[in-house]
Short mmCIF file of C-alpha atoms and ligand atoms in Angstrom, two decimals:
data_model
loop_
_atom_site.label_atom_id
_atom_site.label_comp_id
_atom_site.label_asym_id
_atom_site.label_seq_id
_atom_site.Cartn_x
_atom_site.Cartn_y
_atom_site.Cartn_z
CA MET Z 1 0.00 0.00 -0.01
CA ALA Z 2 1.49 3.25 -1.11
CA LYS Z 3 0.01 5.51 1.56
CA ASP Z 4 -2.15 4.82 4.55
CA TYR Z 5 -4.86 7.43 4.17
CA TYR Z 6 -6.50 6.32 7.41
CA GLN Z 7 -3.31 6.92 9.31
CA ILE Z 8 -2.82 10.28 7.61
CA LEU Z 9 -6.23 11.39 8.80
CA GLY Z 10 -5.77 9.71 12.18
CA VAL Z 11 -8.94 7.63 11.96
CA GLN Z 12 -9.77 3.96 12.33
CA ARG Z 13 -10.32 1.82 9.27
CA ASN Z 14 -13.94 1.44 10.19
CA ALA Z 15 -14.47 5.11 10.74
CA SER Z 16 -17.81 6.47 9.54
CA ALA Z 17 -18.00 9.02 6.73
CA GLU Z 18 -18.89 11.63 9.33
CA GLU Z 19 -15.82 10.81 11.42
CA VAL Z 20 -13.55 10.97 8.35
CA LYS Z 21 -14.99 14.33 7.39
CA LYS Z 22 -14.62 15.67 10.93
CA ALA Z 23 -11.00 14.55 11.16
CA TYR Z 24 -10.24 16.05 7.83
CA ARG Z 25 -11.79 19.38 8.67
CA LYS Z 26 -10.03 19.62 11.95
CA MET Z 27 -6.65 18.84 10.43
CA SER Z 28 -7.09 21.02 7.39
CA LYS Z 29 -7.80 23.99 9.63
CA GLU Z 30 -4.82 23.29 11.82
CA LEU Z 31 -2.45 22.71 8.95
CA HIS Z 32 -3.72 25.39 6.62
CA PRO Z 33 -0.71 26.84 4.75
CA ASP Z 34 -1.81 30.41 5.46
CA LYS Z 35 -1.08 29.75 9.09
CA HIS Z 36 2.29 28.14 8.43
CA LYS Z 37 3.79 30.14 5.61
CA GLY Z 38 6.94 28.61 4.20
CA ASP Z 39 6.81 25.51 6.41
CA LYS Z 40 7.45 22.75 3.87
CA ASP Z 41 6.58 19.98 6.31
CA VAL Z 42 3.22 21.39 7.14
CA GLU Z 43 2.61 22.07 3.48
CA GLN Z 44 3.38 18.48 2.68
CA ARG Z 45 1.09 17.20 5.45
CA PHE Z 46 -1.64 19.53 4.31
CA LYS Z 47 -1.35 18.12 0.85
CA GLU Z 48 -1.42 14.59 2.20
CA ILE Z 49 -4.56 15.05 4.24
CA ASN Z 50 -6.27 16.54 1.19
CA GLU Z 51 -5.14 13.65 -0.85
CA ALA Z 52 -6.38 11.25 1.82
CA TYR Z 53 -9.73 12.94 2.07
CA GLU Z 54 -10.18 13.02 -1.68
CA VAL Z 55 -10.16 9.26 -1.50
CA LEU Z 56 -11.73 8.44 1.88
CA GLY Z 57 -14.37 11.18 1.52
CA ASN Z 58 -15.60 9.66 -1.72
CA PRO Z 59 -17.51 6.41 -1.25
CA LYS Z 60 -16.55 4.95 -4.58
CA LYS Z 61 -12.86 5.77 -4.24
CA LYS Z 62 -12.85 4.64 -0.68
CA GLN Z 63 -14.18 1.27 -1.72
CA THR Z 64 -11.52 0.88 -4.35
CA TYR Z 65 -8.87 2.02 -1.93
CA ASP Z 66 -10.01 -0.39 0.77
CA GLN Z 67 -9.93 -3.26 -1.71
CA PHE Z 68 -6.73 -2.54 -3.65
CA GLY Z 69 -4.75 -0.20 -1.46
CA THR Z 70 -4.70 2.50 -4.11
CA ALA Z 71 -7.41 4.90 -5.24
CA SER Z 72 -6.90 3.76 -8.80
CA GLY Z 73 -7.64 0.08 -8.46
CA PRO Z 74 -5.73 -3.11 -9.15
CA GLY Z 75 -3.72 -1.58 -11.99
CA GLY Z 76 -2.11 0.79 -9.53
CA GLY Z 77 1.36 -0.45 -8.79
CA ALA Z 78 1.07 -2.19 -5.50
CA GLY Z 79 4.19 -2.20 -3.41
CA PHE Z 80 5.89 0.75 -4.93
CA GLU Z 81 6.94 2.53 -1.81
CA GLY Z 82 8.71 5.84 -1.96
CA PHE Z 83 7.12 6.80 -5.19
CA GLN Z 84 8.11 10.32 -6.15
CA GLY Z 85 5.87 11.06 -9.09
CA PHE Z 86 3.32 13.20 -7.31
CA GLY Z 87 5.95 15.26 -5.55
CA ASN Z 88 5.55 18.48 -7.35
CA GLY Z 89 2.43 20.50 -7.20
CA ASP Z 90 -0.12 18.00 -8.32
CA PHE Z 91 -2.93 19.45 -6.31
CA SER Z 92 -5.68 18.06 -8.51
CA GLY Z 93 -8.84 17.88 -6.52
CA PHE Z 94 -7.20 19.71 -3.73
CA ALA Z 95 -8.28 23.31 -4.17
CA ASP Z 96 -11.89 22.40 -4.74
CA ILE Z 97 -12.21 20.18 -1.72
CA PHE Z 98 -10.76 23.01 0.20
CA GLU Z 99 -13.19 25.47 -1.27
CA SER Z 100 -16.07 23.21 -0.50
CA PHE Z 101 -15.27 23.32 3.19
CA PHE Z 102 -14.26 26.85 3.60
CA GLY Z 103 -16.66 28.50 1.25
CA GLY Z 104 -13.86 30.13 -0.64
CA GLY Z 105 -14.11 30.81 -4.35
CA ALA Z 106 -17.55 30.85 -5.86
CA GLY Z 107 -18.55 27.68 -7.74
CA GLY Z 108 -16.55 28.54 -10.82
CA GLY Z 109 -15.54 26.40 -13.76
CA GLY Z 110 -11.98 25.95 -12.44
CA GLY Z 111 -13.05 23.88 -9.49
CA LYS Z 112 -15.33 21.77 -11.56
CA ARG Z 113 -12.65 21.08 -14.09
CA LYS Z 114 -10.24 19.90 -11.48
CA ARG Z 115 -12.77 17.75 -9.69
CA ASN Z 116 -13.72 16.00 -12.89
CA ARG Z 117 -10.21 15.38 -14.13
CA GLY Z 118 -9.38 11.66 -14.06
CA GLU Z 119 -7.16 10.41 -11.31
CA ASP Z 120 -3.50 9.75 -11.92
CA MET Z 121 -2.42 6.14 -11.75
CA GLU Z 122 0.74 4.27 -11.00
CA VAL Z 123 2.10 1.02 -12.37
CA GLY Z 124 5.41 -0.68 -12.12
CA ILE Z 125 7.26 -2.55 -14.86
CA SER Z 126 10.49 -4.38 -14.67
CA LEU Z 127 13.07 -4.78 -17.43
CA GLU Z 128 16.40 -6.40 -18.07
CA LEU Z 129 19.54 -4.35 -18.63
CA LYS Z 130 19.77 -5.68 -22.19
CA ASP Z 131 16.23 -4.40 -22.87
CA LEU Z 132 17.44 -0.89 -22.23
CA VAL Z 133 20.21 -0.80 -24.80
CA GLU Z 134 17.64 0.57 -27.18
CA ASP Z 135 14.27 2.22 -26.64
CA ALA Z 136 11.92 -0.53 -25.52
CA GLU Z 137 8.25 -0.91 -26.03
CA ARG Z 138 6.09 -2.65 -23.47
CA THR Z 139 2.39 -3.35 -23.46
CA ILE Z 140 0.69 -3.61 -20.13
CA GLU Z 141 -2.89 -4.40 -19.14
CA ILE Z 142 -4.51 -2.23 -16.52
CA GLN Z 143 -7.92 -1.75 -15.04
CA LYS Z 144 -8.82 1.86 -15.43
CA MET Z 145 -11.68 4.25 -16.02
CA VAL Z 146 -12.34 4.83 -19.68
CA ALA Z 147 -14.87 7.13 -21.27
CA CYS Z 148 -18.28 5.47 -21.47
CA ALA Z 149 -18.91 4.53 -25.08
CA ASP Z 150 -22.65 4.45 -24.60
CA CYS Z 151 -22.95 8.13 -23.79
CA ASP Z 152 -19.64 9.38 -25.25
CA GLY Z 153 -18.64 10.45 -21.79
CA SER Z 154 -21.56 12.78 -21.33
CA GLY Z 155 -23.27 10.72 -18.59
CA MET Z 156 -26.57 11.31 -20.32
CA GLU Z 157 -28.73 8.86 -22.13
CA LYS Z 158 -28.44 9.43 -25.86
CA GLY Z 159 -31.00 11.98 -27.05
CA SER Z 160 -31.63 13.19 -23.55
CA LYS Z 161 -30.94 16.81 -22.50
CA LYS Z 162 -29.65 18.65 -19.49
CA ILE Z 163 -31.94 20.21 -16.96
CA THR Z 164 -31.29 22.63 -14.13
CA CYS Z 165 -30.17 20.86 -11.00
CA LYS Z 166 -32.98 20.82 -8.43
CA GLU Z 167 -30.67 20.44 -5.47
CA CYS Z 168 -28.90 23.74 -6.00
CA SER Z 169 -31.32 25.48 -8.39
CA GLY Z 170 -28.52 25.73 -10.93
CA THR Z 171 -26.07 27.60 -8.74
CA GLY Z 172 -23.73 24.62 -8.34
CA GLN Z 173 -23.51 25.24 -4.60
CA VAL Z 174 -25.52 24.32 -1.60
CA THR Z 175 -25.52 25.88 1.86
CA ARG Z 176 -25.65 23.72 4.94
CA GLN Z 177 -26.31 24.83 8.46
CA GLN Z 178 -23.76 23.24 10.79
CA GLN Z 179 -24.12 23.18 14.56
CA SER Z 180 -20.83 23.90 16.26
CA PHE Z 181 -19.40 24.97 19.53
CA PHE Z 182 -19.57 28.58 18.34
CA GLY Z 183 -23.17 28.34 17.24
CA THR Z 184 -24.74 27.69 13.90
CA ILE Z 185 -22.40 28.12 10.97
CA ALA Z 186 -23.61 28.26 7.43
CA GLN Z 187 -21.23 26.64 5.03
CA ARG Z 188 -21.25 26.47 1.28
CA PHE Z 189 -20.50 23.19 -0.40
CA VAL Z 190 -20.17 22.21 -4.01
CA CYS Z 191 -23.51 20.70 -4.94
CA PRO Z 192 -23.25 16.92 -4.57
CA ASP Z 193 -25.87 16.24 -7.23
CA CYS Z 194 -24.38 18.17 -10.14
CA GLN Z 195 -20.78 18.45 -8.85
CA GLY Z 196 -21.06 22.21 -9.24
CA ALA Z 197 -22.17 22.16 -12.84
CA GLY Z 198 -25.66 23.50 -12.05
CA GLU Z 199 -27.10 21.09 -14.55
CA VAL Z 200 -27.91 17.42 -14.44
CA PRO Z 201 -28.92 14.99 -17.19
CA GLU Z 202 -32.61 14.55 -17.56
CA LYS Z 203 -32.01 10.87 -18.18
CA LYS Z 204 -28.81 9.42 -16.78
CA CYS Z 205 -26.72 7.00 -18.79
CA GLU Z 206 -27.38 3.71 -17.08
CA HIS Z 207 -24.18 2.11 -18.36
CA CYS Z 208 -21.90 4.38 -16.36
CA GLY Z 209 -24.13 5.69 -13.58
CA ALA Z 210 -24.09 9.13 -15.22
CA GLU Z 211 -20.38 9.42 -14.56
CA GLY Z 212 -19.42 9.35 -18.23
CA ARG Z 213 -16.77 6.74 -17.59
CA LYS Z 214 -16.48 3.19 -16.45
CA GLN Z 215 -13.93 0.67 -15.33
CA GLU Z 216 -12.37 -1.47 -18.03
CA LYS Z 217 -9.34 -3.56 -18.63
CA VAL Z 218 -7.25 -1.84 -21.29
CA ARG Z 219 -3.86 -2.23 -22.90
CA VAL Z 220 -1.43 0.63 -22.72
CA ASN Z 221 1.76 0.83 -24.75
CA ILE Z 222 4.73 2.24 -22.93
CA LEU Z 223 7.84 3.46 -24.62
CA VAL Z 224 10.78 3.03 -22.28
CA PRO Z 225 13.70 5.23 -23.35
CA ALA Z 226 17.06 3.56 -23.70
CA GLY Z 227 19.41 3.88 -20.80
CA ILE Z 228 16.74 4.50 -18.15
CA ARG Z 229 17.85 3.82 -14.56
CA ASP Z 230 16.35 1.60 -11.95
CA GLY Z 231 13.88 3.58 -9.85
CA GLN Z 232 13.11 6.23 -12.47
CA THR Z 233 9.56 7.09 -13.26
CA LEU Z 234 7.97 7.83 -16.60
CA ARG Z 235 4.91 10.00 -16.83
CA ILE Z 236 2.53 9.18 -19.61
CA ARG Z 237 0.14 12.02 -20.08
CA GLY Z 238 -3.51 11.21 -20.41
CA GLN Z 239 -3.14 7.52 -19.75
CA GLY Z 240 -4.54 7.56 -16.20
CA ASN Z 241 -8.24 7.33 -15.44
CA ALA Z 242 -10.62 9.04 -17.86
CA GLY Z 243 -12.15 12.19 -16.43
CA ARG Z 244 -15.77 12.38 -15.31
CA LEU Z 245 -18.25 13.58 -17.89
CA GLY Z 246 -15.71 13.66 -20.67
CA ASP Z 247 -13.19 15.71 -18.74
CA GLU Z 248 -9.45 15.52 -19.08
CA PRO Z 249 -7.89 12.18 -18.12
CA GLY Z 250 -5.25 11.73 -15.44
CA ASP Z 251 -1.67 10.71 -16.12
CA LEU Z 252 -0.10 7.26 -15.79
CA TYR Z 253 3.11 7.09 -13.82
CA VAL Z 254 5.29 4.12 -14.76
CA HIS Z 255 7.80 3.15 -12.16
CA ILE Z 256 10.81 1.39 -13.75
CA SER Z 257 12.69 -1.33 -12.03
CA VAL Z 258 15.71 -2.82 -13.73
CA ARG Z 259 16.37 -6.42 -12.78
CA SER Z 260 19.86 -7.12 -11.58
CA ASP Z 261 22.01 -9.42 -13.69
CA LYS Z 262 24.67 -11.30 -11.83
CA ARG Z 263 27.04 -11.12 -14.80
CA PHE Z 264 27.12 -7.35 -14.79
CA THR Z 265 27.31 -4.44 -12.41
CA ARG Z 266 25.90 -1.14 -13.65
CA ASP Z 267 27.94 1.86 -12.73
CA GLY Z 268 26.06 4.79 -14.06
CA ASP Z 269 26.22 4.38 -17.80
CA ASP Z 270 29.18 2.00 -17.54
CA ILE Z 271 28.96 -1.73 -17.08
CA ARG Z 272 31.52 -3.76 -15.15
CA SER Z 273 32.19 -7.46 -15.24
CA ASP Z 274 34.89 -9.97 -14.24
CA THR Z 275 36.57 -12.70 -16.18
CA THR Z 276 39.28 -15.19 -15.46
CA ILE Z 277 42.01 -16.21 -17.92
CA ALA Z 278 44.87 -18.70 -17.75
CA VAL Z 279 48.27 -17.39 -16.70
CA ILE Z 280 49.74 -18.31 -20.06
CA ASP Z 281 47.14 -16.12 -21.82
CA ALA Z 282 47.99 -13.28 -19.53
CA ILE Z 283 51.65 -13.68 -20.38
CA LEU Z 284 51.38 -14.16 -24.14
CA GLY Z 285 48.15 -12.31 -24.77
CA THR Z 286 45.08 -13.71 -26.55
CA GLN Z 287 41.62 -12.87 -27.63
CA ILE Z 288 38.51 -13.90 -25.63
CA ARG Z 289 34.75 -13.51 -25.92
CA VAL Z 290 33.05 -11.57 -23.17
CA GLU Z 291 29.35 -11.08 -22.53
CA THR Z 292 28.14 -7.52 -22.65
CA VAL Z 293 24.66 -6.01 -22.44
CA ARG Z 294 24.90 -5.84 -26.23
CA GLY Z 295 25.73 -9.54 -26.61
CA PRO Z 296 29.15 -11.26 -26.86
CA VAL Z 297 32.07 -9.14 -27.89
CA ASP Z 298 35.73 -10.00 -28.65
CA LEU Z 299 38.18 -8.60 -26.18
CA LYS Z 300 41.92 -8.47 -26.91
CA ILE Z 301 44.07 -9.50 -23.96
CA PRO Z 302 47.37 -7.80 -24.55
CA GLU Z 303 50.66 -9.59 -23.86
CA GLY Z 304 51.71 -9.07 -20.26
CA THR Z 305 48.23 -8.43 -18.84
CA GLN Z 306 48.46 -8.12 -15.05
CA PRO Z 307 46.19 -9.81 -12.52
CA GLU Z 308 43.23 -7.60 -11.62
CA GLN Z 309 43.94 -5.32 -14.56
CA THR Z 310 40.88 -3.64 -16.03
CA LEU Z 311 40.37 -3.60 -19.80
CA ARG Z 312 37.94 -1.32 -21.55
CA LEU Z 313 35.41 -2.12 -24.25
CA LYS Z 314 34.67 1.32 -25.58
CA GLU Z 315 31.01 2.27 -25.74
CA LYS Z 316 29.77 -1.22 -24.98
CA GLY Z 317 28.03 -0.06 -21.83
CA MET Z 318 24.55 1.44 -21.43
CA PRO Z 319 23.33 4.22 -23.69
CA VAL Z 320 23.46 7.66 -22.11
CA ALA Z 321 19.81 8.65 -21.81
CA GLY Z 322 18.97 11.53 -24.11
CA SER Z 323 22.20 11.33 -26.14
CA SER Z 324 23.74 9.17 -28.85
CA ARG Z 325 26.71 8.32 -26.62
CA SER Z 326 27.15 5.13 -24.60
CA GLY Z 327 29.07 4.24 -21.50
CA ASN Z 328 31.96 1.73 -21.55
CA HIS Z 329 32.17 -1.86 -20.48
CA TYR Z 330 35.06 -2.53 -18.11
CA VAL Z 331 36.34 -6.05 -17.69
CA LYS Z 332 38.41 -6.91 -14.70
CA ILE Z 333 40.87 -9.67 -15.53
CA HIS Z 334 41.58 -12.37 -12.97
CA VAL Z 335 44.49 -14.65 -13.64
CA GLU Z 336 44.38 -18.29 -12.75
CA ILE Z 337 47.61 -19.94 -11.73
CA PRO Z 338 47.46 -23.70 -12.18
CA LYS Z 339 47.84 -25.73 -9.01
CA LYS Z 340 49.07 -28.76 -10.92
CA LEU Z 341 51.19 -29.02 -14.06
CA SER Z 342 51.54 -31.88 -16.46
CA ARG Z 343 54.94 -33.33 -16.93
CA THR Z 344 55.36 -31.51 -20.23
CA GLU Z 345 54.23 -28.24 -18.78
CA LYS Z 346 56.58 -28.60 -15.91
CA LYS Z 347 59.44 -29.33 -18.28
CA ILE Z 348 58.70 -26.20 -20.30
CA MET Z 349 58.39 -24.03 -17.21
CA GLU Z 350 61.71 -25.34 -15.87
CA GLU Z 351 63.31 -24.54 -19.19
CA TRP Z 352 61.81 -21.07 -19.09
CA ARG Z 353 63.21 -20.52 -15.62
CA SER Z 354 66.67 -21.62 -16.65
CA THR Z 355 66.75 -18.96 -19.37
CA ARG Z 356 66.08 -16.08 -16.94
ZN1 LIG D 1 -22.46 6.39 -20.03
ZN1 LIG D 2 -26.61 21.02 -8.23
#
């Protein structure tokens, strides 16, 4: 599980919707960035509680989250801890939740757009070093929200029209009286029926529950650029969940893991490996075949090669991402000294010694 939203909001797993909302409101007031200007930690926590509430405060997302541990369902890369993809300013769904609680910002189009944008998703794929010598293409299957084909994402039954929302009389906002310690407080919320649009379909599309999107298993092609490193993340725009009511889709974050290969060590863009040759080959020189990420390559062992000497295979390492260059492959040479010699060998060696 990427993030424990219950823990972030400090509520039990079986907390009621009311308890979740209460915890969120309390924390969001305490941690509001206006009160803690420039405090990055608080800012981060504020973002987290908003992210947590966006999921736990939404029955559908909460269900998915409870089942799969991510808000995006089983396609979401389970077990990818420490994921960095959302680190920078992705506050989708953040400002509008905030507005809905604090009555800030009239029900404008901006809030609606953000609320209806599809959620970002995460997946993980793993590749071999040799797959990364050139750009690689991978096809994955994920469960995600796609635009409903029956209503073209509109959420309305075909041929039906939109009517003014009864709940909010077309304003997109509703006012609720809230009893509190300080007396009765009137708060404005985004209308739950029309999500702030002010209009609702006269006849809802029954295939997607008027959401304009539904869950499907789809194939996504991912182009993995050559030379990518283990732990890097690709962002594929528009391949996350489809937005509600035909709105903009979220992005798909693809977390790359590169499987280790016991023959090689990756050292940045260079590759290192070891090989053992016979002492006679070290003395006289020879040519051997060594495995590289690009397949077997001939390596010239020069006369007089020393034990533990490193030889270079130029540009046989990993491609340097975003350039046409490549790293080198370095081979460390180990020299094997025979423990036993045949009679002939011994005779030759003795002869050699006598000439020194
Ligand atoms: Zn539909
Ligand atoms: Zn409404």
